[in-house]
PDB file of C-alpha atoms in Angstrom:
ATOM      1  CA  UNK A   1    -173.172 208.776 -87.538  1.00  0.00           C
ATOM      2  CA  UNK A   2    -171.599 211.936 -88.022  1.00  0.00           C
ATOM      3  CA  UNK A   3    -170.878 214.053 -84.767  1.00  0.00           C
ATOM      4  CA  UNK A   4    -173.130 217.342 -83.769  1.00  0.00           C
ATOM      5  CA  UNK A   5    -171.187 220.407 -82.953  1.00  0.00           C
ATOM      6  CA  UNK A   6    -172.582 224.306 -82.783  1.00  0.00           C
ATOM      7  CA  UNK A   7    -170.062 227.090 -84.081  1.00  0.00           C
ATOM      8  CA  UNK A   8    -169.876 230.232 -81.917  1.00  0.00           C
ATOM      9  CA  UNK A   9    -168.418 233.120 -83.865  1.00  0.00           C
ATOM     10  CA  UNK A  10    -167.592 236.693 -83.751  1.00  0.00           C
ATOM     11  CA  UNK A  11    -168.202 238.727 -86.512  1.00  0.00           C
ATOM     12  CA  UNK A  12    -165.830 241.186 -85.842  1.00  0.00           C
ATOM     13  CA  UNK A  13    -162.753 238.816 -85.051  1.00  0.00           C
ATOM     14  CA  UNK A  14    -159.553 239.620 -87.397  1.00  0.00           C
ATOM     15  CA  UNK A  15    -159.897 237.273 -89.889  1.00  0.00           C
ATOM     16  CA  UNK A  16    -163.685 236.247 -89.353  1.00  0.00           C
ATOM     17  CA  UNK A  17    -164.453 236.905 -93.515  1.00  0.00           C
ATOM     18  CA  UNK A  18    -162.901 232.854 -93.313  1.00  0.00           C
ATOM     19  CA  UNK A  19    -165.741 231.464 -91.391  1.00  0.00           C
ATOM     20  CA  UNK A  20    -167.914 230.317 -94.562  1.00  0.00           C
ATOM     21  CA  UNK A  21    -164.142 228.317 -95.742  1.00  0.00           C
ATOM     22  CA  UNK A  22    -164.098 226.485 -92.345  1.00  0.00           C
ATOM     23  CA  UNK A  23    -167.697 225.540 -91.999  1.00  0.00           C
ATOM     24  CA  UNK A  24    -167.176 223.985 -95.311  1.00  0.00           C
ATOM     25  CA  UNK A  25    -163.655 222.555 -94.419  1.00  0.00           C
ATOM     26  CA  UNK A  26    -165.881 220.707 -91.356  1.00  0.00           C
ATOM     27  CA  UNK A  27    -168.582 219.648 -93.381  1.00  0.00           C
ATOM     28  CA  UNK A  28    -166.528 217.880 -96.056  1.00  0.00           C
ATOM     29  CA  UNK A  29    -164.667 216.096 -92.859  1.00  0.00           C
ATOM     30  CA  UNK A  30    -168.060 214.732 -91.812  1.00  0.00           C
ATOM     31  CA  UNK A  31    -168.707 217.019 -89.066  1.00  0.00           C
ATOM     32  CA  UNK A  32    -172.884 217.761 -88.611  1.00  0.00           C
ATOM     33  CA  UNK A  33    -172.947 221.613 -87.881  1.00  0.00           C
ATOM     34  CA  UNK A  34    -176.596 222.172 -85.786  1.00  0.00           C
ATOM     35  CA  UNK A  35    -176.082 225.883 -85.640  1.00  0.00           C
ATOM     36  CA  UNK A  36    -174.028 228.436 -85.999  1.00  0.00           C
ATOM     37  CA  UNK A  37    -174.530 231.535 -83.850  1.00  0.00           C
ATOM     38  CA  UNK A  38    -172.521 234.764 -82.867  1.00  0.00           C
ATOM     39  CA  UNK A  39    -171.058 235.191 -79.518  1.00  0.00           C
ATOM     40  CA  UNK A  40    -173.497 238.159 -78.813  1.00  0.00           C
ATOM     41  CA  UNK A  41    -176.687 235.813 -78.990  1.00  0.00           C
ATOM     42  CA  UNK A  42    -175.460 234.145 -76.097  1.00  0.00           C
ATOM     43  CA  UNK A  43    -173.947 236.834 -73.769  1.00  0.00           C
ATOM     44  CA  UNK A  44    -175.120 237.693 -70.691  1.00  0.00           C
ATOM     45  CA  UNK A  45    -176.480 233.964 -70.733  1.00  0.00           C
ATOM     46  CA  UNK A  46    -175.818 231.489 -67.972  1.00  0.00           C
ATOM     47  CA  UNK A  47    -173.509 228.638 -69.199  1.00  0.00           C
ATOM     48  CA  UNK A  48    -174.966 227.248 -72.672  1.00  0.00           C
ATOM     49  CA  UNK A  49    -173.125 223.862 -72.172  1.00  0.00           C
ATOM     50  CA  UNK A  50    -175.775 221.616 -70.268  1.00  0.00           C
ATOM     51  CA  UNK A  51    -178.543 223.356 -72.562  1.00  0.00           C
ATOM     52  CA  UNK A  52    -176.240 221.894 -75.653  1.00  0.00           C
ATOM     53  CA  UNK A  53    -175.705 218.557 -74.570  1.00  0.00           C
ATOM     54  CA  UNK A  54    -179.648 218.367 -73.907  1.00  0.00           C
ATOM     55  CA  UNK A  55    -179.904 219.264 -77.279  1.00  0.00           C
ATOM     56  CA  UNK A  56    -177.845 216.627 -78.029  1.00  0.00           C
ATOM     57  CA  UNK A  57    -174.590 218.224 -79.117  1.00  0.00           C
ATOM     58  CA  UNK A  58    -171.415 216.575 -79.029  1.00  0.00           C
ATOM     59  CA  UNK A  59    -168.618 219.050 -79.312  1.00  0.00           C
ATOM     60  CA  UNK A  60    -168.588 223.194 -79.401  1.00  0.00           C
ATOM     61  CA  UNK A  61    -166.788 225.314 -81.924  1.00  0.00           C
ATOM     62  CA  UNK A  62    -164.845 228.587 -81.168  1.00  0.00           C
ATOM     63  CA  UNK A  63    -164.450 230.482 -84.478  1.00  0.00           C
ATOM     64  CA  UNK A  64    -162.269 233.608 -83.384  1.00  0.00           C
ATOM     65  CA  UNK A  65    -159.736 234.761 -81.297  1.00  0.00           C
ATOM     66  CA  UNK A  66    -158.814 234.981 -77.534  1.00  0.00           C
ATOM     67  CA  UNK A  67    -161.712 236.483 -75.945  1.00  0.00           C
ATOM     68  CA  UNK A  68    -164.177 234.255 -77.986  1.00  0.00           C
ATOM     69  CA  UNK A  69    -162.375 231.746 -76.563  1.00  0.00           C
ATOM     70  CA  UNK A  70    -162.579 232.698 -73.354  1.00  0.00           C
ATOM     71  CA  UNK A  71    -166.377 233.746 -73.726  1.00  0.00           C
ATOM     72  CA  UNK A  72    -167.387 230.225 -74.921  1.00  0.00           C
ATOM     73  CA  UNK A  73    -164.826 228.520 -72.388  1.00  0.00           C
ATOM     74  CA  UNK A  74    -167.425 230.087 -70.115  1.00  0.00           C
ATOM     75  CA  UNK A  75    -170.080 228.718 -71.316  1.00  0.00           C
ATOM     76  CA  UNK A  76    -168.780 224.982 -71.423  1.00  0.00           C
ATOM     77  CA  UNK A  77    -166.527 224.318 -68.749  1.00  0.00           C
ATOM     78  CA  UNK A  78    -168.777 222.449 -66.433  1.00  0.00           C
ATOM     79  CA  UNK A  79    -170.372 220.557 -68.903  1.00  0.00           C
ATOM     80  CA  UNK A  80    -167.422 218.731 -69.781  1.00  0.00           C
ATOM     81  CA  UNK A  81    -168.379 219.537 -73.838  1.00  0.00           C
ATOM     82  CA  UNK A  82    -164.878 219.351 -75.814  1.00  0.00           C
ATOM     83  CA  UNK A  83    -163.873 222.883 -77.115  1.00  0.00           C
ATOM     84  CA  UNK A  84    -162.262 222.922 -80.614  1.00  0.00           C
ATOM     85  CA  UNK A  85    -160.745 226.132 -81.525  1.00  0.00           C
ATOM     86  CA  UNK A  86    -160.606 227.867 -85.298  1.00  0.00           C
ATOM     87  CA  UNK A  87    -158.462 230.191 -85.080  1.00  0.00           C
ATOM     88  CA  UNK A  88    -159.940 233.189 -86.811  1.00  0.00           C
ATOM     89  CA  UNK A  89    -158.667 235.924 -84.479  1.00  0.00           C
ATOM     90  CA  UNK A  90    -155.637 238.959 -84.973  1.00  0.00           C
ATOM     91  CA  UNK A  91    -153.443 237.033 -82.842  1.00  0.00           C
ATOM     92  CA  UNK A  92    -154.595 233.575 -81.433  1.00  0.00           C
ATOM     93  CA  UNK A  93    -152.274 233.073 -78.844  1.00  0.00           C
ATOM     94  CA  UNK A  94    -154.670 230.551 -77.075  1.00  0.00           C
ATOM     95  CA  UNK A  95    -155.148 228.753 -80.750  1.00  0.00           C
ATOM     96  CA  UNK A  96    -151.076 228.391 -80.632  1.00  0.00           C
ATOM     97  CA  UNK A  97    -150.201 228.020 -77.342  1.00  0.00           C
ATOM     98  CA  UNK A  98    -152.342 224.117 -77.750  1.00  0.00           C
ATOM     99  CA  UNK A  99    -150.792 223.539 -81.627  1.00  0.00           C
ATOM    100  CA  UNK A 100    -153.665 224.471 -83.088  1.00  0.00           C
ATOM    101  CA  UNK A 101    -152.607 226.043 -86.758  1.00  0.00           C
ATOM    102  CA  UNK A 102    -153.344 228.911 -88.759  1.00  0.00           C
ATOM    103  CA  UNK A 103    -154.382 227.276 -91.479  1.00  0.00           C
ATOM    104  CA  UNK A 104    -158.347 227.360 -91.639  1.00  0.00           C
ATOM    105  CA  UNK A 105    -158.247 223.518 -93.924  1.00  0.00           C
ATOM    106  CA  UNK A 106    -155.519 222.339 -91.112  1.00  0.00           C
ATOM    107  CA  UNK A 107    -157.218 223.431 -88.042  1.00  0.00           C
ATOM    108  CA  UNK A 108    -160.095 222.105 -89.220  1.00  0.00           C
ATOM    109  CA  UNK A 109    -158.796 218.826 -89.235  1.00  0.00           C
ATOM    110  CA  UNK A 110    -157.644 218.918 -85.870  1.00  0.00           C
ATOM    111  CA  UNK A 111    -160.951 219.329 -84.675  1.00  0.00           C
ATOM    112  CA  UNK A 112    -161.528 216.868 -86.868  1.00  0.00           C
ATOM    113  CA  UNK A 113    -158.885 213.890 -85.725  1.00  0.00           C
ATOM    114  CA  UNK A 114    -160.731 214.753 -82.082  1.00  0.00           C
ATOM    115  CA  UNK A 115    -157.499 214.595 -80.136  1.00  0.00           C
ATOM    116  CA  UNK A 116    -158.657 215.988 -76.694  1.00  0.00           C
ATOM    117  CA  UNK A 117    -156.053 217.830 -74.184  1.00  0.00           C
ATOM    118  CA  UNK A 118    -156.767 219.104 -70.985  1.00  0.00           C
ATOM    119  CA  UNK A 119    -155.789 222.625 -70.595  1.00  0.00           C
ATOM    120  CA  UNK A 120    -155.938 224.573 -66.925  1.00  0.00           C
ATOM    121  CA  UNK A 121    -158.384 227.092 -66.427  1.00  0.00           C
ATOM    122  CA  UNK A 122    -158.425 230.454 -64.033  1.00  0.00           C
ATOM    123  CA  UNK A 123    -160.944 232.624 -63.190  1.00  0.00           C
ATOM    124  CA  UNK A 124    -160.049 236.668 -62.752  1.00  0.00           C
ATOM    125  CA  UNK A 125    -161.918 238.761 -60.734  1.00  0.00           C
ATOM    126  CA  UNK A 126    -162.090 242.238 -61.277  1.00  0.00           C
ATOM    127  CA  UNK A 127    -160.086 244.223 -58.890  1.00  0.00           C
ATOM    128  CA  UNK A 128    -161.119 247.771 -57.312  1.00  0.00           C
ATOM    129  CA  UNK A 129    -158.363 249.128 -59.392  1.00  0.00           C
ATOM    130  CA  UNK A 130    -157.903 248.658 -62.917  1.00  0.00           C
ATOM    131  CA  UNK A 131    -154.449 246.361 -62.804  1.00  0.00           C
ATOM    132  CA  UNK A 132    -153.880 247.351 -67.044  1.00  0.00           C
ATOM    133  CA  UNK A 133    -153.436 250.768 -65.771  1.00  0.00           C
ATOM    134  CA  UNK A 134    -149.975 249.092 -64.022  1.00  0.00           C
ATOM    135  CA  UNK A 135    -149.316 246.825 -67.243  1.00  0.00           C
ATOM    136  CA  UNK A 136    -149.648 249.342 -69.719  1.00  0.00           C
ATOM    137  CA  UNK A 137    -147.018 251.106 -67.384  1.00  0.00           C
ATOM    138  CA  UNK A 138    -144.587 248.176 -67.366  1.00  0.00           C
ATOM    139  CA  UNK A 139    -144.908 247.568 -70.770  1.00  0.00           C
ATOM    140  CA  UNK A 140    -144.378 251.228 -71.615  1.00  0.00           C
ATOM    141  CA  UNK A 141    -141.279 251.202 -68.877  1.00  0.00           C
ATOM    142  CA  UNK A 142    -140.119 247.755 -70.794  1.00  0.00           C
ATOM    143  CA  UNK A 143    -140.105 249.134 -74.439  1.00  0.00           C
ATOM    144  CA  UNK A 144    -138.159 252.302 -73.307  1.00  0.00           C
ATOM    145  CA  UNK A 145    -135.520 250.161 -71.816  1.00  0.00           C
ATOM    146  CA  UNK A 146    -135.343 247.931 -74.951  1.00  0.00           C
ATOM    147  CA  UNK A 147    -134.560 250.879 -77.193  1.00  0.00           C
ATOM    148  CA  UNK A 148    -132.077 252.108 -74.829  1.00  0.00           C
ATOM    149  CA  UNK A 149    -130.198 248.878 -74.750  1.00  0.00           C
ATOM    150  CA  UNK A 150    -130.251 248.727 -78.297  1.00  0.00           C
ATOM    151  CA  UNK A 151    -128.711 251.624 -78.799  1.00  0.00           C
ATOM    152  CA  UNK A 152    -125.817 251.393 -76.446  1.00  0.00           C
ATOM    153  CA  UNK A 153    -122.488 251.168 -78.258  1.00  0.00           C
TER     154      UNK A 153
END
């Protein structure tokens, strides 16, 4: 019996034009795709994962970058549904923090082995002031000082 997944997508992640190569990288593995929806259907939402299972869904696909992953993280994470990741994003840093690769054909088959990890989890709350306004200034502060260095004899 070949395991049900839904693929959650963003059509405007950096390399999204490679999301027809990995639904067909998943199908020839013997994954059973039930639908394939962008992130934007289910925004807003309250948390999709119970609904899925209900449904009958066995594992949920993130096909794009960081804040896809994050945005379908939300929607799983007390449903105890198994996230695999495609990492079709600009830079994937969640993708390669686990070892997920680049590779559409070889992150596919991660999903695909089903290796599960357990990965911690934070919640941010917004503060009353913006805190990027201070990273953007640290980051500015930090570059300076690289050049600087860089340029001492």
């Amino acid at each position: 019996m070949r395991q049900k997944a839904i693929v959650i997508h963003s059509p405007s992640s950096g390399r999204s034009g490679k999301l027809t190569e990995a639904l067909s990288w998943l199908h020839q593995a013997g994954l059973e795709i039930v639908n394939t929806i962008p992130i934007s259907a289910i925004d807003g939402l309250p948390p999709q994962g119970p609904d899925w299972q209900e449904q009958g869904i066995q594992l949920v696909i993130a096909a794009g970058g960081d804040g896809l992953v994050g945005g379908v993280t939300s929607h799983i994470v007390s449903s105890g549904l198994p996230l695999g990741i495609l990492p079709l994003g600009t830079a994937n840093d969640v993708a390669r923090t686990v070892g997920i690769p680049m590779d559409i054909k070889q992150a596919a088959a991660v999903i695909m082995r089903g290796k599960i990890i357990s990965i911690d989890i934070g919640v941010a709350q917004r503060a009353e002031q913006e805190p990027i306004v201070f990273l953007t200034t640290i980051l500015r502060s930090s570059l300076l000082a690289r050049r600087a260095i860089s340029r001492m004899p």
